[in-house]
Amino acid sequence: MASSTSSAETEPPTDASFNSFISEVKAIEERDSVLTPKLQIDRLLRPGSTYFNLNPFEVLQVEPNLKIEDVKKKYRKLSILVHPDKNVDDKERAQTAFEAVSKAMKTLEDEAERKKCLDMIEEAKQKAQHELEEKKKFLKREGKPTEVPEDDEEKFKEYVYKTTVKLFAEYEIRRRDLEQKEANIRKRERETEIAEEEKVKKHKEWQKEWEAGRDKRVNNWRDFKQQKKKKKKTGMGFKPPKPKLEER
């Protein structure tokens, strides 16, 4: 059972929603030992979850370097918490959350997909570091202090987290765009194939009708020839009048 997606989930998350999301996630993580199904369902279905849940490590709340065996343990624990059968009073939302958790686990079980995710996380770290270095260079050129909030370890982690979510969102948007373009190409190719098939079909029908009318055309021609012969024998054909001699 799939629930409808709100309009807020169809757009990339804003900086404000990032900050709010980070605060809420940290609050949830602090209560990790007493996590409830409702808290997990709320976390997985919050506005913008379409993009937040693209990172399977975040969905399962595991570190990227965690061994797959330990990831599976966390998955089993989390999947039980949000399973629809365990949340009969909130079954529809639980089903959506359960699907997000299951999808994340399938992604990480696939070595190629897991590597893609790890590469994106590493790329986000490098991008965040580069952006902060550029920011400090700009401040230095302006003659301003080069200290930034992200010099604090926790603030830097938050900045990397935001950059990671944005990067996953950007990749997903590009993937969807490419998928749509390929679908449009396949559609045009299929329309061309259908038009060609229709052309061949009409030609075959014309040939069939032409062949079916062959005997009729031959018979009509024979009848015409026979009537022509009869006219010659009976003298029914047209003859010009004989010229009269002039009398003097």
XYZ file of C-alpha atoms in Angstrom:
248
model
C 0.000 0.000 0.000
C 1.508 3.339 -0.999
C 0.413 6.675 0.415
C 0.031 9.827 -1.600
C 3.022 12.176 -1.704
C 2.474 15.744 -0.565
C 3.573 18.662 -2.696
C 6.213 19.488 -0.092
C 7.888 16.164 -0.855
C 8.169 16.785 -4.578
C 10.572 19.741 -4.281
C 14.194 19.714 -3.090
C 14.446 20.677 0.603
C 15.257 24.282 1.452
C 17.963 25.483 3.847
C 15.299 26.211 6.456
C 13.903 22.690 6.215
C 17.452 21.302 6.387
C 18.148 23.137 9.618
C 14.834 22.086 11.117
C 15.366 18.507 9.989
C 18.876 18.365 11.489
C 17.632 19.635 14.833
C 14.822 17.105 14.929
C 17.078 14.230 13.883
C 19.592 15.092 16.580
C 16.809 15.200 19.139
C 15.641 11.772 17.996
C 19.166 10.373 18.079
C 19.532 11.530 21.681
C 16.477 9.434 22.527
C 17.742 6.466 20.493
C 17.550 4.053 23.415
C 13.820 4.725 23.832
C 12.853 5.199 20.181
C 9.190 4.604 19.482
C 7.533 3.502 16.236
C 5.784 6.872 15.970
C 9.082 8.793 16.177
C 10.601 6.659 13.441
C 7.534 6.902 11.207
C 7.489 10.682 11.702
C 11.197 10.867 10.873
C 10.826 8.837 7.684
C 7.690 10.644 6.486
C 8.515 14.251 7.393
C 8.054 16.922 4.641
C 10.846 16.529 2.123
C 11.337 12.836 2.916
C 11.352 12.060 -0.817
C 14.815 13.651 -0.884
C 15.934 13.068 2.713
C 15.414 9.317 2.269
C 17.625 9.077 -0.809
C 20.610 8.408 1.454
C 20.143 4.811 2.671
C 22.630 5.293 5.518
C 20.492 8.107 6.911
C 17.298 6.103 6.504
C 18.760 3.249 8.558
C 20.657 5.638 10.875
C 23.992 3.873 10.401
C 27.497 5.127 9.708
C 28.721 4.615 6.115
C 31.719 2.577 7.313
C 29.574 0.129 9.319
C 29.893 -3.517 8.271
C 26.958 -4.866 6.275
C 26.254 -7.487 8.970
C 25.759 -4.729 11.546
C 23.680 -2.720 9.072
C 21.352 -5.705 8.737
C 20.943 -5.869 12.502
C 19.906 -2.206 12.596
C 17.583 -2.795 9.650
C 15.814 -5.691 11.395
C 15.312 -3.594 14.513
C 14.015 -0.615 12.561
C 11.794 -2.644 10.233
C 10.050 -4.205 13.233
C 9.413 -0.782 14.758
C 7.724 0.619 11.628
C 6.096 -2.571 10.334
C 2.408 -2.015 9.470
C 1.370 -5.050 11.520
C 2.941 -3.408 14.586
C 1.215 -0.089 13.885
C -2.393 -1.019 13.213
C -3.630 2.453 14.209
C -1.297 4.107 11.674
C -1.030 1.342 9.093
C -0.861 3.434 5.919
C 1.957 5.687 7.137
C 3.735 2.695 8.638
C 3.605 0.915 5.285
C 5.257 3.884 3.563
C 7.949 4.069 6.255
C 8.521 0.314 6.056
C 8.962 0.559 2.274
C 11.569 3.315 2.733
C 13.504 1.159 5.210
C 13.304 -1.917 2.953
C 14.456 0.063 -0.075
C 17.439 1.436 1.855
C 18.492 -2.071 2.898
C 18.204 -3.399 -0.663
C 20.363 -0.517 -1.871
C 23.112 -1.244 0.635
C 23.015 -4.982 -0.052
C 23.838 -4.232 -3.695
C 27.618 -3.679 -3.769
C 27.503 -1.427 -6.835
C 24.726 0.748 -5.391
C 26.425 0.873 -2.000
C 29.631 2.104 -3.652
C 27.703 4.822 -5.498
C 26.272 6.045 -2.199
C 29.686 5.996 -0.514
C 31.175 7.915 -3.433
C 28.462 10.565 -3.158
C 29.036 10.933 0.573
C 32.759 11.367 -0.008
C 32.055 13.854 -2.798
C 29.782 15.824 -0.461
C 32.522 15.984 2.187
C 35.035 17.273 -0.329
C 32.532 19.756 -1.727
C 31.702 21.078 1.747
C 35.376 21.451 2.583
C 36.069 23.262 -0.685
C 33.131 25.651 -0.195
C 34.340 26.580 3.295
C 37.879 27.146 2.041
C 36.532 29.431 -0.692
C 34.411 31.251 1.879
C 37.479 31.890 4.048
C 39.486 33.107 1.056
C 36.710 35.577 0.244
C 36.631 36.847 3.840
C 40.397 37.266 3.785
C 40.262 39.291 0.538
C 37.613 41.498 2.119
C 39.866 42.054 5.114
C 37.423 40.334 7.459
C 38.039 37.647 10.106
C 38.245 34.204 8.517
C 36.580 32.387 11.397
C 33.320 30.714 10.355
C 30.712 28.814 12.405
C 31.676 25.615 10.597
C 35.077 25.674 12.320
C 33.202 24.015 15.148
C 33.218 20.218 14.613
C 29.481 19.788 15.177
C 28.618 22.717 12.906
C 30.881 21.284 10.229
C 29.109 17.909 10.495
C 25.782 19.674 10.029
C 27.153 21.493 6.994
C 28.417 18.226 5.492
C 25.038 16.645 6.206
C 23.181 19.414 4.354
C 25.613 19.181 1.450
C 25.145 15.408 1.315
C 21.353 15.620 1.182
C 21.533 18.269 -1.542
C 23.955 16.173 -3.563
C 21.723 13.099 -3.336
C 18.771 15.284 -4.391
C 20.678 16.728 -7.358
C 21.688 13.255 -8.543
C 18.101 12.039 -8.226
C 16.745 15.006 -10.188
C 19.285 14.391 -12.955
C 18.439 10.693 -12.951
C 14.739 11.438 -13.325
C 15.396 13.959 -16.090
C 17.528 11.437 -17.970
C 14.917 8.741 -17.448
C 12.208 11.060 -18.794
C 14.305 11.974 -21.840
C 14.947 8.302 -22.579
C 11.243 7.567 -22.160
C 10.395 10.357 -24.629
C 12.917 8.975 -27.118
C 11.456 5.480 -26.776
C 7.970 6.934 -27.221
C 8.939 8.755 -30.433
C 10.690 5.657 -31.749
C 7.614 3.566 -30.994
C 5.334 6.111 -32.682
C 7.573 5.918 -35.770
C 7.434 2.113 -35.659
C 3.635 2.169 -35.373
C 3.357 4.590 -38.306
C 5.605 2.336 -40.421
C 3.645 -0.747 -39.374
C 0.404 0.997 -40.344
C 1.874 1.940 -43.706
C 2.953 -1.660 -44.374
C -0.465 -2.905 -43.250
C -2.304 -0.569 -45.626
C -0.017 -1.583 -48.489
C -0.710 -5.249 -47.806
C -4.460 -4.579 -47.693
C -4.223 -2.741 -51.013
C -2.304 -5.645 -52.546
C -4.860 -8.092 -51.211
C -7.733 -6.089 -52.700
C -5.849 -5.773 -55.983
C -5.275 -9.534 -56.139
C -8.893 -10.210 -55.180
C -10.105 -8.029 -58.094
C -7.771 -9.615 -60.678
C -10.359 -12.168 -61.947
C -13.021 -9.495 -62.212
C -10.731 -7.236 -64.255
C -9.764 -10.132 -66.568
C -13.407 -11.096 -67.076
C -14.394 -7.506 -67.784
C -11.638 -7.277 -70.388
C -12.751 -10.550 -72.028
C -16.353 -9.356 -72.156
C -15.241 -6.132 -73.754
C -13.237 -8.002 -76.413
C -16.111 -10.375 -77.189
C -18.588 -7.496 -77.588
C -16.184 -5.818 -79.972
C -15.962 -8.952 -82.112
C -19.750 -9.306 -82.225
C -20.151 -5.757 -83.469
C -17.781 -6.422 -86.346
C -19.665 -9.620 -87.383
C -23.147 -8.062 -87.313
C -22.067 -4.860 -89.033
C -23.324 -2.877 -86.170
C -20.218 -0.846 -86.202
C -20.282 2.774 -87.471
C -19.589 3.296 -91.195
C -19.148 6.719 -92.812
C -21.674 7.589 -95.653
C -20.570 7.096 -99.271
C -20.007 10.345 -101.158
C -22.565 11.088 -103.925
C -21.366 11.788 -107.507
C -22.114 15.257 -108.782
C -24.614 15.359 -111.773
C -24.017 17.777 -114.595
